Amino acid sequence: RVHCRREGEFGVQCLSTIACSLASLGRYDVALLHSFSQELALHAGTLKPVEISNTLWAFAKSRCCDAELFRALGDAAAEESKIRLFKTHELASAAWAFAKTGVRHHAFFAHVELACLERCGEFTPESIARLLWAFTRLKVTPNSSLIPTLLRLSLQMLPRHTPEDLSIVAWIASKHC
């Protein structure tokens, strides 16, 4: 049914949910995702933070990189009033998606940096690892002490790290320390 839809028949919130659900199930239908891209990009400003984050994650997880969509979602997320509404794991997931696809969005990462510094005590070990990996993978150099701050937080949470998170943090530390 979704393959045969008319433009606008499904709301962009529905398209975001479908994309995320398919990626979660490991059903990577790149052609279907590409058919969602234009509508999602056109209406990116109407998406909630969770929908932005989930859409970015779904496209990255499915290895479906649509730079125009990522730019539109990054622009929508980078609005100061919206970036503050993102939960910490949503920020980390969105940053991971940009890094996974190799799409750079300087305004988005600048706003993520500020949001992280304001809310650094709220992050989980997984979110910290994802953020560190994203900033390092894209070679985004923060204007602040973000990387050292996240590394210090990570040390405080050492017993809570999974082996995967710990390996990411160790790799980042080797690059920045």
mmCIF file of C-alpha atoms in Angstrom:
data_model
loop_
_atom_site.group_PDB
_atom_site.id
_atom_site.type_symbol
_atom_site.label_atom_id
_atom_site.label_comp_id
_atom_site.label_asym_id
_atom_site.label_seq_id
_atom_site.Cartn_x
_atom_site.Cartn_y
_atom_site.Cartn_z
ATOM 1 C CA ARG A 1 0.000 0.000 0.000
ATOM 2 C CA VAL A 2 2.726 2.478 0.921
ATOM 3 C CA HIS A 3 4.546 1.798 -2.381
ATOM 4 C CA CYS A 4 1.455 2.931 -4.305
ATOM 5 C CA ARG A 5 0.621 5.996 -2.245
ATOM 6 C CA ARG A 6 -0.052 9.386 -3.778
ATOM 7 C CA GLU A 7 2.063 12.366 -2.697
ATOM 8 C CA GLY A 8 0.613 13.803 0.491
ATOM 9 C CA GLU A 9 -1.598 10.786 1.152
ATOM 10 C CA PHE A 10 0.487 9.839 4.187
ATOM 11 C CA GLY A 11 1.506 12.557 6.608
ATOM 12 C CA VAL A 12 5.221 13.121 7.044
ATOM 13 C CA GLN A 13 4.921 11.901 10.638
ATOM 14 C CA CYS A 14 3.604 8.594 9.236
ATOM 15 C CA LEU A 15 6.443 8.417 6.704
ATOM 16 C CA SER A 16 8.948 8.973 9.500
ATOM 17 C CA THR A 17 7.373 6.211 11.589
ATOM 18 C CA ILE A 18 7.296 3.784 8.648
ATOM 19 C CA ALA A 19 10.956 4.480 7.804
ATOM 20 C CA CYS A 20 12.021 3.957 11.413
ATOM 21 C CA SER A 21 9.954 0.788 11.772
ATOM 22 C CA LEU A 22 11.381 -0.729 8.608
ATOM 23 C CA ALA A 23 14.945 0.051 9.677
ATOM 24 C CA SER A 24 14.286 -1.409 13.143
ATOM 25 C CA LEU A 25 13.089 -4.609 11.487
ATOM 26 C CA GLY A 26 16.140 -4.722 9.231
ATOM 27 C CA ARG A 27 13.994 -4.190 6.121
ATOM 28 C CA TYR A 28 16.122 -1.831 4.077
ATOM 29 C CA ASP A 29 13.946 -0.735 1.167
ATOM 30 C CA VAL A 30 16.077 2.022 -0.325
ATOM 31 C CA ALA A 31 13.662 2.679 -3.201
ATOM 32 C CA LEU A 32 10.806 3.191 -0.754
ATOM 33 C CA LEU A 33 12.909 5.490 1.419
ATOM 34 C CA HIS A 34 13.906 7.553 -1.605
ATOM 35 C CA SER A 35 10.212 7.930 -2.398
ATOM 36 C CA PHE A 36 9.754 9.402 1.113
ATOM 37 C CA SER A 37 12.707 11.796 0.865
ATOM 38 C CA GLN A 38 11.185 14.648 -1.073
ATOM 39 C CA GLU A 39 8.050 14.849 1.070
ATOM 40 C CA LEU A 40 10.044 14.614 4.291
ATOM 41 C CA ALA A 41 12.505 17.294 3.139
ATOM 42 C CA LEU A 42 9.726 19.609 2.023
ATOM 43 C CA HIS A 43 7.957 19.374 5.403
ATOM 44 C CA ALA A 44 10.980 18.907 7.681
ATOM 45 C CA GLY A 45 10.024 21.927 9.784
ATOM 46 C CA THR A 46 6.766 20.258 10.845
ATOM 47 C CA LEU A 47 8.497 17.215 12.336
ATOM 48 C CA LYS A 48 8.996 16.850 16.080
ATOM 49 C CA PRO A 49 12.520 16.216 17.412
ATOM 50 C CA VAL A 50 11.870 12.489 17.864
ATOM 51 C CA GLU A 51 10.641 12.254 14.270
ATOM 52 C CA ILE A 52 13.695 14.115 12.967
ATOM 53 C CA SER A 53 16.025 11.894 14.943
ATOM 54 C CA ASN A 54 14.217 8.683 13.977
ATOM 55 C CA THR A 55 14.113 9.637 10.300
ATOM 56 C CA LEU A 56 17.827 10.446 10.224
ATOM 57 C CA TRP A 57 18.599 7.201 12.064
ATOM 58 C CA ALA A 58 16.380 5.129 9.737
ATOM 59 C CA PHE A 59 17.950 6.519 6.577
ATOM 60 C CA ALA A 60 21.482 6.067 7.942
ATOM 61 C CA LYS A 61 20.770 2.566 9.233
ATOM 62 C CA SER A 62 19.326 1.654 5.820
ATOM 63 C CA ARG A 63 22.400 3.117 4.097
ATOM 64 C CA CYS A 64 20.127 5.477 2.224
ATOM 65 C CA CYS A 65 21.938 8.779 2.168
ATOM 66 C CA ASP A 66 19.881 11.591 0.743
ATOM 67 C CA ALA A 67 21.963 14.712 1.322
ATOM 68 C CA GLU A 68 19.046 17.043 0.551
ATOM 69 C CA LEU A 69 16.879 15.331 3.165
ATOM 70 C CA PHE A 70 19.686 15.396 5.730
ATOM 71 C CA ARG A 71 20.244 19.110 5.079
ATOM 72 C CA ALA A 72 16.530 19.865 5.470
ATOM 73 C CA LEU A 73 16.251 17.847 8.675
ATOM 74 C CA GLY A 74 19.487 19.374 9.990
ATOM 75 C CA ASP A 75 18.165 22.868 9.264
ATOM 76 C CA ALA A 76 14.887 22.067 11.045
ATOM 77 C CA ALA A 77 16.714 20.588 14.042
ATOM 78 C CA ALA A 78 19.197 23.456 14.256
ATOM 79 C CA GLU A 79 16.500 25.983 15.023
ATOM 80 C CA GLU A 80 17.320 27.121 18.536
ATOM 81 C CA SER A 81 13.773 26.651 19.765
ATOM 82 C CA LYS A 82 13.660 23.091 18.393
ATOM 83 C CA ILE A 83 17.126 21.844 19.379
ATOM 84 C CA ARG A 84 16.264 22.446 23.029
ATOM 85 C CA LEU A 85 13.317 20.036 22.701
ATOM 86 C CA PHE A 86 15.513 17.107 21.672
ATOM 87 C CA LYS A 87 16.096 14.464 24.327
ATOM 88 C CA THR A 88 19.752 13.618 24.805
ATOM 89 C CA HIS A 89 19.491 10.239 23.078
ATOM 90 C CA GLU A 90 17.753 11.932 20.137
ATOM 91 C CA LEU A 91 20.642 14.391 19.776
ATOM 92 C CA ALA A 92 23.126 11.528 19.885
ATOM 93 C CA SER A 93 21.160 9.440 17.408
ATOM 94 C CA ALA A 94 20.803 12.325 14.953
ATOM 95 C CA ALA A 95 24.514 13.163 15.211
ATOM 96 C CA TRP A 96 25.359 9.476 14.679
ATOM 97 C CA ALA A 97 23.194 9.419 11.536
ATOM 98 C CA PHE A 98 25.000 12.405 10.025
ATOM 99 C CA ALA A 99 28.353 10.800 10.763
ATOM 100 C CA LYS A 100 27.290 7.377 9.480
ATOM 101 C CA THR A 101 26.301 8.877 6.125
ATOM 102 C CA GLY A 102 29.201 11.332 6.007
ATOM 103 C CA VAL A 103 26.879 14.322 5.623
ATOM 104 C CA ARG A 104 28.239 17.450 7.303
ATOM 105 C CA HIS A 105 25.890 20.055 8.700
ATOM 106 C CA HIS A 106 27.862 22.676 10.590
ATOM 107 C CA ALA A 107 24.873 24.572 12.016
ATOM 108 C CA PHE A 108 23.338 21.364 13.347
ATOM 109 C CA PHE A 109 26.573 20.283 15.031
ATOM 110 C CA ALA A 110 27.135 23.771 16.477
ATOM 111 C CA HIS A 111 23.698 23.618 18.101
ATOM 112 C CA VAL A 112 24.258 20.037 19.266
ATOM 113 C CA GLU A 113 27.507 21.174 20.872
ATOM 114 C CA LEU A 114 25.745 23.913 22.849
ATOM 115 C CA ALA A 115 22.879 21.624 23.849
ATOM 116 C CA CYS A 116 25.349 18.981 25.034
ATOM 117 C CA LEU A 117 27.277 21.428 27.170
ATOM 118 C CA GLU A 118 24.067 22.710 28.757
ATOM 119 C CA ARG A 119 22.778 19.218 29.509
ATOM 120 C CA CYS A 120 25.912 17.095 29.852
ATOM 121 C CA GLY A 121 24.745 15.527 33.112
ATOM 122 C CA GLU A 122 21.760 13.941 31.340
ATOM 123 C CA PHE A 123 23.683 11.754 28.896
ATOM 124 C CA THR A 124 23.958 7.972 29.050
ATOM 125 C CA PRO A 125 27.207 6.174 28.240
ATOM 126 C CA GLU A 126 25.770 5.122 24.857
ATOM 127 C CA SER A 127 24.804 8.705 23.977
ATOM 128 C CA ILE A 128 28.235 9.980 24.960
ATOM 129 C CA ALA A 129 29.932 7.335 22.810
ATOM 130 C CA ARG A 130 27.702 8.151 19.832
ATOM 131 C CA LEU A 131 28.346 11.884 20.149
ATOM 132 C CA LEU A 132 32.096 11.436 20.499
ATOM 133 C CA TRP A 133 32.137 9.120 17.491
ATOM 134 C CA ALA A 134 30.022 11.499 15.378
ATOM 135 C CA PHE A 135 32.116 14.589 16.082
ATOM 136 C CA THR A 136 35.357 12.668 15.464
ATOM 137 C CA ARG A 137 34.158 10.745 12.405
ATOM 138 C CA LEU A 138 33.071 13.951 10.636
ATOM 139 C CA LYS A 139 36.140 15.816 11.892
ATOM 140 C CA VAL A 140 33.883 18.464 13.414
ATOM 141 C CA THR A 141 36.030 20.515 15.744
ATOM 142 C CA PRO A 142 33.911 21.884 18.561
ATOM 143 C CA ASN A 143 34.472 25.514 19.549
ATOM 144 C CA SER A 144 34.427 24.544 23.199
ATOM 145 C CA SER A 145 35.591 21.909 25.599
ATOM 146 C CA LEU A 146 32.934 19.446 24.438
ATOM 147 C CA ILE A 147 35.221 16.492 23.688
ATOM 148 C CA PRO A 148 37.184 16.696 26.973
ATOM 149 C CA THR A 149 33.921 17.222 28.874
ATOM 150 C CA LEU A 150 32.328 14.147 27.312
ATOM 151 C CA LEU A 151 35.476 12.096 27.893
ATOM 152 C CA ARG A 152 35.487 13.094 31.598
ATOM 153 C CA LEU A 153 31.805 12.167 31.881
ATOM 154 C CA SER A 154 32.567 8.892 30.199
ATOM 155 C CA LEU A 155 35.255 8.097 32.776
ATOM 156 C CA GLN A 156 32.763 8.710 35.570
ATOM 157 C CA MET A 157 30.418 6.188 33.928
ATOM 158 C CA LEU A 158 33.066 3.587 33.154
ATOM 159 C CA PRO A 159 31.322 0.654 34.874
ATOM 160 C CA ARG A 160 28.130 1.362 32.907
ATOM 161 C CA HIS A 161 29.738 1.272 29.438
ATOM 162 C CA THR A 162 29.098 -1.653 27.131
ATOM 163 C CA PRO A 163 32.208 -3.102 25.482
ATOM 164 C CA GLU A 164 31.219 -1.372 22.217
ATOM 165 C CA ASP A 165 30.792 2.028 23.904
ATOM 166 C CA LEU A 166 34.060 1.555 25.775
ATOM 167 C CA SER A 167 35.956 0.766 22.571
ATOM 168 C CA ILE A 168 34.548 3.904 20.916
ATOM 169 C CA VAL A 169 35.483 6.068 23.905
ATOM 170 C CA ALA A 170 38.994 4.560 24.029
ATOM 171 C CA TRP A 171 39.451 5.235 20.310
ATOM 172 C CA ILE A 172 38.282 8.844 20.712
ATOM 173 C CA ALA A 173 40.537 9.337 23.732
ATOM 174 C CA SER A 174 43.510 8.091 21.710
ATOM 175 C CA LYS A 175 42.779 10.730 19.078
ATOM 176 C CA HIS A 176 42.173 13.645 21.450
ATOM 177 C CA CYS A 177 44.393 13.075 24.465
#
